[in-house]
Amino acid sequence: MTFVRVADTGVRPARLNVALTAALVELHGQGRIPDTLRFHRYPPSVLIGRHQALADAVRLDHCAREGLEIARRVSGGGAVYMTPGILAWDIVADRRRFGATVEIGGAMLCRAIAGGLMQLGVPARCHRRNEIALAGRKLCGAGGYVDGVSALYQGTVLVEVDTAAIDAALAPAVETSSHAARLITLADYLGHAPAMDAVMTALTAGLARARPDIAWRAGALGADELALADALHAAEIGTEDFVAGEDAAEMPPATALRSELHGSAP
């Protein structure tokens, strides 16, 4: 039976989290690590898409004043505000593990995650192939891309967030003056924030129900993965030049399902 390692790396700095994602994709492409589901969280910070113009995406004065770290993702899409109350997940897997294309795979994973959230008493539904809605507002977003033999799928679940902080950190969306107005959190719907462990368990259960042919096994990242993440962080992803965008334009294009996380334009 095929297996997927399930790891929780907790709260880590934004740029290091991005470097960890990049390290997993690189090592998976080399056949050195198994398919992996990584849960992770961020301190208050802002992530921008791989090819976004920094000044157009983020309120730089606010981020500087509040001490918010800004990181540039290795995936595309729009800017997102992150906080420990948002659960992020990456799945790095064989490019055909969840569908013939990244779009098909992303839609399958969104349906599975929506099914897992039902375990928490949340009637979430896939609104688009890469978005999960609750009570008419966005609860989860997802995206991804293909790199060689590997696919990266990413997403977020809004567990408990001060949505006003999103508007304060991100530049206004083109179609609306408020990012927060179209969002909902689990805490908003349930009246309380479920424990992160419970949310991770529910999502994993939803994935396991959708793909019973896969064993979803708890595990941890290895020394090679952590070392490569540190190296990528030091050499590129953690640098001000990379975040500012001087290197981003030179990054190769990828076959992508556009990232539509919670702060991106719909």
CSV table of C-alpha atoms in Angstrom, one decimal:
chain,number,residue,atom,x,y,z
A,1,MET,CA,0.0,0.0,0.0
A,2,THR,CA,1.2,3.5,-0.8
A,3,PHE,CA,1.8,5.7,2.2
A,4,VAL,CA,1.9,9.4,2.9
A,5,ARG,CA,3.9,10.7,5.9
A,6,VAL,CA,2.0,13.1,8.0
A,7,ALA,CA,4.1,15.6,9.9
A,8,ASP,CA,3.3,18.6,12.1
A,9,THR,CA,6.2,21.2,12.2
A,10,GLY,CA,4.4,23.6,14.4
A,11,VAL,CA,4.9,27.4,14.3
A,12,ARG,CA,8.1,28.5,12.5
A,13,PRO,CA,9.2,31.8,11.0
A,14,ALA,CA,7.6,32.7,7.7
A,15,ARG,CA,10.7,32.5,5.5
A,16,LEU,CA,11.9,29.3,7.1
A,17,ASN,CA,8.5,27.7,6.5
A,18,VAL,CA,8.7,28.6,2.8
A,19,ALA,CA,12.2,27.1,2.7
A,20,LEU,CA,10.9,23.9,4.3
A,21,THR,CA,8.3,23.6,1.5
A,22,ALA,CA,11.0,24.2,-1.1
A,23,ALA,CA,13.3,21.6,0.5
A,24,LEU,CA,10.5,19.0,0.5
A,25,VAL,CA,9.8,19.6,-3.2
A,26,GLU,CA,13.5,19.3,-4.1
A,27,LEU,CA,14.1,16.2,-2.1
A,28,HIS,CA,10.9,14.5,-3.2
A,29,GLY,CA,11.9,15.2,-6.8
A,30,GLN,CA,15.2,13.4,-6.2
A,31,GLY,CA,13.3,10.4,-4.7
A,32,ARG,CA,14.9,10.9,-1.3
A,33,ILE,CA,11.7,11.4,0.8
A,34,PRO,CA,8.2,9.9,0.7
A,35,ASP,CA,5.0,11.6,-0.2
A,36,THR,CA,4.4,14.0,2.7
A,37,LEU,CA,1.5,15.9,4.2
A,38,ARG,CA,3.0,18.7,6.4
A,39,PHE,CA,0.9,20.8,8.7
A,40,HIS,CA,2.5,24.1,9.8
A,41,ARG,CA,1.7,27.5,11.2
A,42,TYR,CA,3.2,31.0,11.2
A,43,PRO,CA,3.7,33.8,13.6
A,44,PRO,CA,1.9,37.0,12.4
A,45,SER,CA,3.4,37.5,8.9
A,46,VAL,CA,2.6,38.1,5.3
A,47,LEU,CA,3.3,35.7,2.4
A,48,ILE,CA,3.4,37.0,-1.2
A,49,GLY,CA,3.2,35.0,-4.4
A,50,ARG,CA,6.3,34.0,-6.4
A,51,HIS,CA,5.9,36.7,-9.0
A,52,GLN,CA,4.1,39.4,-7.2
A,53,ALA,CA,5.4,42.9,-6.9
A,54,LEU,CA,6.0,43.4,-3.2
A,55,ALA,CA,4.9,47.1,-3.0
A,56,ASP,CA,1.7,46.4,-4.8
A,57,ALA,CA,0.7,43.4,-2.6
A,58,VAL,CA,1.5,44.5,0.9
A,59,ARG,CA,1.1,47.6,3.1
A,60,LEU,CA,4.8,47.9,3.8
A,61,ASP,CA,4.5,50.7,6.3
A,62,HIS,CA,2.1,48.7,8.5
A,63,CYS,CA,4.2,45.5,8.3
A,64,ALA,CA,7.3,47.5,9.3
A,65,ARG,CA,5.4,49.2,12.2
A,66,GLU,CA,4.0,45.9,13.5
A,67,GLY,CA,7.2,43.9,13.0
A,68,LEU,CA,5.5,41.5,10.5
A,69,GLU,CA,7.9,39.3,8.6
A,70,ILE,CA,7.3,39.2,4.9
A,71,ALA,CA,8.2,36.1,2.9
A,72,ARG,CA,8.0,35.2,-0.8
A,73,ARG,CA,6.4,31.8,-1.6
A,74,VAL,CA,7.8,29.4,-4.1
A,75,SER,CA,4.2,29.1,-5.5
A,76,GLY,CA,2.2,31.6,-7.3
A,77,GLY,CA,-1.0,33.5,-6.4
A,78,GLY,CA,-1.7,36.4,-4.2
A,79,ALA,CA,-0.6,37.8,-0.9
A,80,VAL,CA,-1.9,36.3,2.3
A,81,TYR,CA,-1.8,37.2,6.0
A,82,MET,CA,-0.8,34.4,8.3
A,83,THR,CA,-1.1,34.0,12.1
A,84,PRO,CA,-0.9,31.0,14.4
A,85,GLY,CA,-4.7,30.7,14.2
A,86,ILE,CA,-4.5,29.7,10.6
A,87,LEU,CA,-3.6,26.1,9.9
A,88,ALA,CA,-1.5,25.7,6.7
A,89,TRP,CA,-0.8,22.4,4.9
A,90,ASP,CA,1.5,21.2,2.2
A,91,ILE,CA,1.2,17.9,0.3
A,92,VAL,CA,4.2,16.9,-1.7
A,93,ALA,CA,3.5,13.8,-3.7
A,94,ASP,CA,4.0,12.1,-7.0
A,95,ARG,CA,2.5,14.3,-9.6
A,96,ARG,CA,-0.2,11.8,-10.5
A,97,ARG,CA,-1.0,10.5,-7.0
A,98,PHE,CA,-4.2,12.5,-6.7
A,99,GLY,CA,-5.2,13.1,-10.3
A,100,ALA,CA,-4.0,13.2,-13.9
A,101,THR,CA,-3.4,17.0,-13.6
A,102,VAL,CA,-2.7,19.3,-10.7
A,103,GLU,CA,-6.1,20.9,-11.3
A,104,ILE,CA,-7.9,17.5,-10.9
A,105,GLY,CA,-5.7,16.6,-7.9
A,106,GLY,CA,-6.4,20.0,-6.2
A,107,ALA,CA,-10.1,19.6,-6.6
A,108,MET,CA,-10.0,16.1,-5.2
A,109,LEU,CA,-8.0,17.3,-2.2
A,110,CYS,CA,-10.4,20.2,-1.5
A,111,ARG,CA,-13.4,17.7,-1.5
A,112,ALA,CA,-11.5,15.5,0.9
A,113,ILE,CA,-10.7,18.3,3.2
A,114,ALA,CA,-14.2,19.6,3.2
A,115,GLY,CA,-15.4,16.1,4.1
A,116,GLY,CA,-12.9,16.1,7.0
A,117,LEU,CA,-14.2,19.4,8.3
A,118,MET,CA,-17.7,17.8,8.6
A,119,GLN,CA,-16.2,15.8,11.4
A,120,LEU,CA,-16.0,19.1,13.4
A,121,GLY,CA,-19.7,19.8,12.7
A,122,VAL,CA,-18.9,22.2,9.9
A,123,PRO,CA,-21.0,21.9,6.7
A,124,ALA,CA,-18.2,23.1,4.4
A,125,ARG,CA,-18.5,22.7,0.7
A,126,CYS,CA,-16.1,23.0,-2.3
A,127,HIS,CA,-17.1,26.3,-3.9
A,128,ARG,CA,-14.5,26.1,-6.6
A,129,ARG,CA,-11.9,23.6,-7.5
A,130,ASN,CA,-9.5,25.2,-5.1
A,131,GLU,CA,-11.7,26.9,-2.5
A,132,ILE,CA,-13.9,25.7,0.4
A,133,ALA,CA,-16.8,27.8,1.5
A,134,LEU,CA,-18.9,27.9,4.6
A,135,ALA,CA,-22.1,29.9,5.0
A,136,GLY,CA,-21.3,31.7,1.7
A,137,ARG,CA,-17.9,32.8,2.7
A,138,LYS,CA,-14.4,31.5,2.1
A,139,LEU,CA,-13.0,29.2,4.8
A,140,CYS,CA,-10.2,27.5,3.0
A,141,GLY,CA,-8.1,28.2,-0.1
A,142,ALA,CA,-5.7,26.0,-2.0
A,143,GLY,CA,-3.2,26.0,-4.8
A,144,GLY,CA,-0.3,24.1,-6.2
A,145,TYR,CA,2.1,23.4,-9.0
A,146,VAL,CA,4.0,20.6,-10.7
A,147,ASP,CA,7.8,20.4,-10.6
A,148,GLY,CA,9.1,17.5,-12.6
A,149,VAL,CA,7.8,14.2,-11.1
A,150,SER,CA,6.5,16.0,-8.0
A,151,ALA,CA,3.4,18.0,-7.3
A,152,LEU,CA,3.0,20.5,-4.5
A,153,TYR,CA,-0.5,21.2,-3.1
A,154,GLN,CA,-0.9,23.9,-0.5
A,155,GLY,CA,-3.8,25.3,1.5
A,156,THR,CA,-5.0,27.0,4.6
A,157,VAL,CA,-7.9,26.6,7.0
A,158,LEU,CA,-9.0,29.7,8.9
A,159,VAL,CA,-9.4,28.5,12.5
A,160,GLU,CA,-9.4,31.7,14.5
A,161,VAL,CA,-8.2,35.0,13.0
A,162,ASP,CA,-8.7,38.7,13.6
A,163,THR,CA,-9.8,39.4,10.1
A,164,ALA,CA,-9.3,43.1,10.5
A,165,ALA,CA,-5.6,42.3,10.7
A,166,ILE,CA,-5.8,41.0,7.1
A,167,ASP,CA,-7.0,44.2,5.7
A,168,ALA,CA,-4.4,46.2,7.7
A,169,ALA,CA,-1.5,44.1,6.3
A,170,LEU,CA,-2.5,43.6,2.7
A,171,ALA,CA,-3.0,46.1,-0.1
A,172,PRO,CA,-6.6,46.5,-1.1
A,173,ALA,CA,-8.0,43.9,-3.5
A,174,VAL,CA,-9.0,45.2,-6.9
A,175,GLU,CA,-12.6,44.2,-6.6
A,176,THR,CA,-13.3,45.1,-3.0
A,177,SER,CA,-12.1,47.4,-0.3
A,178,SER,CA,-12.0,44.5,2.2
A,179,HIS,CA,-10.4,41.1,2.1
A,180,ALA,CA,-11.9,40.2,5.4
A,181,ALA,CA,-15.6,40.7,4.4
A,182,ARG,CA,-15.6,37.6,2.3
A,183,LEU,CA,-13.9,35.3,4.9
A,184,ILE,CA,-15.2,33.1,7.7
A,185,THR,CA,-13.3,31.2,10.4
A,186,LEU,CA,-14.1,28.0,12.2
A,187,ALA,CA,-14.4,30.1,15.4
A,188,ASP,CA,-17.0,32.4,13.7
A,189,TYR,CA,-19.2,29.4,12.8
A,190,LEU,CA,-18.8,27.2,15.9
A,191,GLY,CA,-18.7,30.0,18.5
A,192,HIS,CA,-15.3,28.7,19.7
A,193,ALA,CA,-11.9,27.8,18.1
A,194,PRO,CA,-11.4,24.0,17.9
A,195,ALA,CA,-8.0,22.7,19.0
A,196,MET,CA,-5.4,22.6,16.2
A,197,ASP,CA,-4.8,18.9,16.9
A,198,ALA,CA,-8.5,18.3,16.3
A,199,VAL,CA,-8.5,20.2,13.0
A,200,MET,CA,-5.4,18.3,11.8
A,201,THR,CA,-7.0,15.0,12.8
A,202,ALA,CA,-10.2,15.9,11.0
A,203,LEU,CA,-8.4,16.9,7.8
A,204,THR,CA,-6.3,13.7,7.8
A,205,ALA,CA,-9.4,11.6,8.4
A,206,GLY,CA,-11.1,13.3,5.4
A,207,LEU,CA,-8.1,12.5,3.2
A,208,ALA,CA,-8.0,8.9,4.4
A,209,ARG,CA,-11.7,8.5,3.7
A,210,ALA,CA,-11.2,9.9,0.2
A,211,ARG,CA,-8.2,7.8,-0.5
A,212,PRO,CA,-8.4,4.5,1.5
A,213,ASP,CA,-5.8,3.0,-0.7
A,214,ILE,CA,-3.2,5.2,0.9
A,215,ALA,CA,-1.8,4.8,4.5
A,216,TRP,CA,-1.6,8.1,6.2
A,217,ARG,CA,1.2,7.6,8.7
A,218,ALA,CA,2.4,10.0,11.4
A,219,GLY,CA,6.1,10.9,11.0
A,220,ALA,CA,8.6,13.7,11.4
A,221,LEU,CA,11.0,15.5,9.0
A,222,GLY,CA,14.5,14.2,8.9
A,223,ALA,CA,17.9,15.9,9.4
A,224,ASP,CA,18.5,16.1,5.6
A,225,GLU,CA,15.2,18.0,5.1
A,226,LEU,CA,15.9,20.4,7.9
A,227,ALA,CA,19.5,21.0,6.7
A,228,LEU,CA,18.4,21.7,3.2
A,229,ALA,CA,15.7,24.1,4.4
A,230,ASP,CA,18.3,26.0,6.4
A,231,ALA,CA,20.6,26.1,3.4
A,232,LEU,CA,17.9,27.4,1.1
A,233,HIS,CA,16.8,30.0,3.7
A,234,ALA,CA,20.4,31.3,4.1
A,235,ALA,CA,21.2,31.3,0.3
A,236,GLU,CA,18.0,32.7,-1.1
A,237,ILE,CA,14.6,32.4,0.4
A,238,GLY,CA,15.5,34.2,3.6
A,239,THR,CA,17.3,37.1,1.9
A,240,GLU,CA,15.9,40.6,1.5
A,241,ASP,CA,16.7,40.5,-2.2
A,242,PHE,CA,14.6,37.4,-2.8
A,243,VAL,CA,11.6,38.9,-0.9
A,244,ALA,CA,12.0,42.2,-2.7
A,245,GLY,CA,11.7,40.3,-6.0
A,246,GLU,CA,15.1,40.7,-7.6
A,247,ASP,CA,15.5,36.9,-8.0
A,248,ALA,CA,11.8,36.0,-8.4
A,249,ALA,CA,11.6,37.1,-12.0
A,250,GLU,CA,14.3,34.6,-12.9
A,251,MET,CA,12.5,31.6,-11.3
A,252,PRO,CA,11.3,29.1,-13.9
A,253,PRO,CA,7.6,28.8,-14.6
A,254,ALA,CA,5.7,25.8,-13.3
A,255,THR,CA,2.6,24.0,-14.3
A,256,ALA,CA,0.4,25.6,-11.7
A,257,LEU,CA,-3.0,25.5,-10.1
A,258,ARG,CA,-3.1,29.2,-9.1
A,259,SER,CA,-2.8,29.6,-5.3
A,260,GLU,CA,-6.1,31.1,-4.0
A,261,LEU,CA,-5.4,31.2,-0.3
A,262,HIS,CA,-7.5,33.2,2.1
A,263,GLY,CA,-6.0,36.6,1.3
A,264,SER,CA,-5.8,36.3,-2.4
A,265,ALA,CA,-8.3,37.8,-4.8
A,266,PRO,CA,-11.0,35.3,-5.7
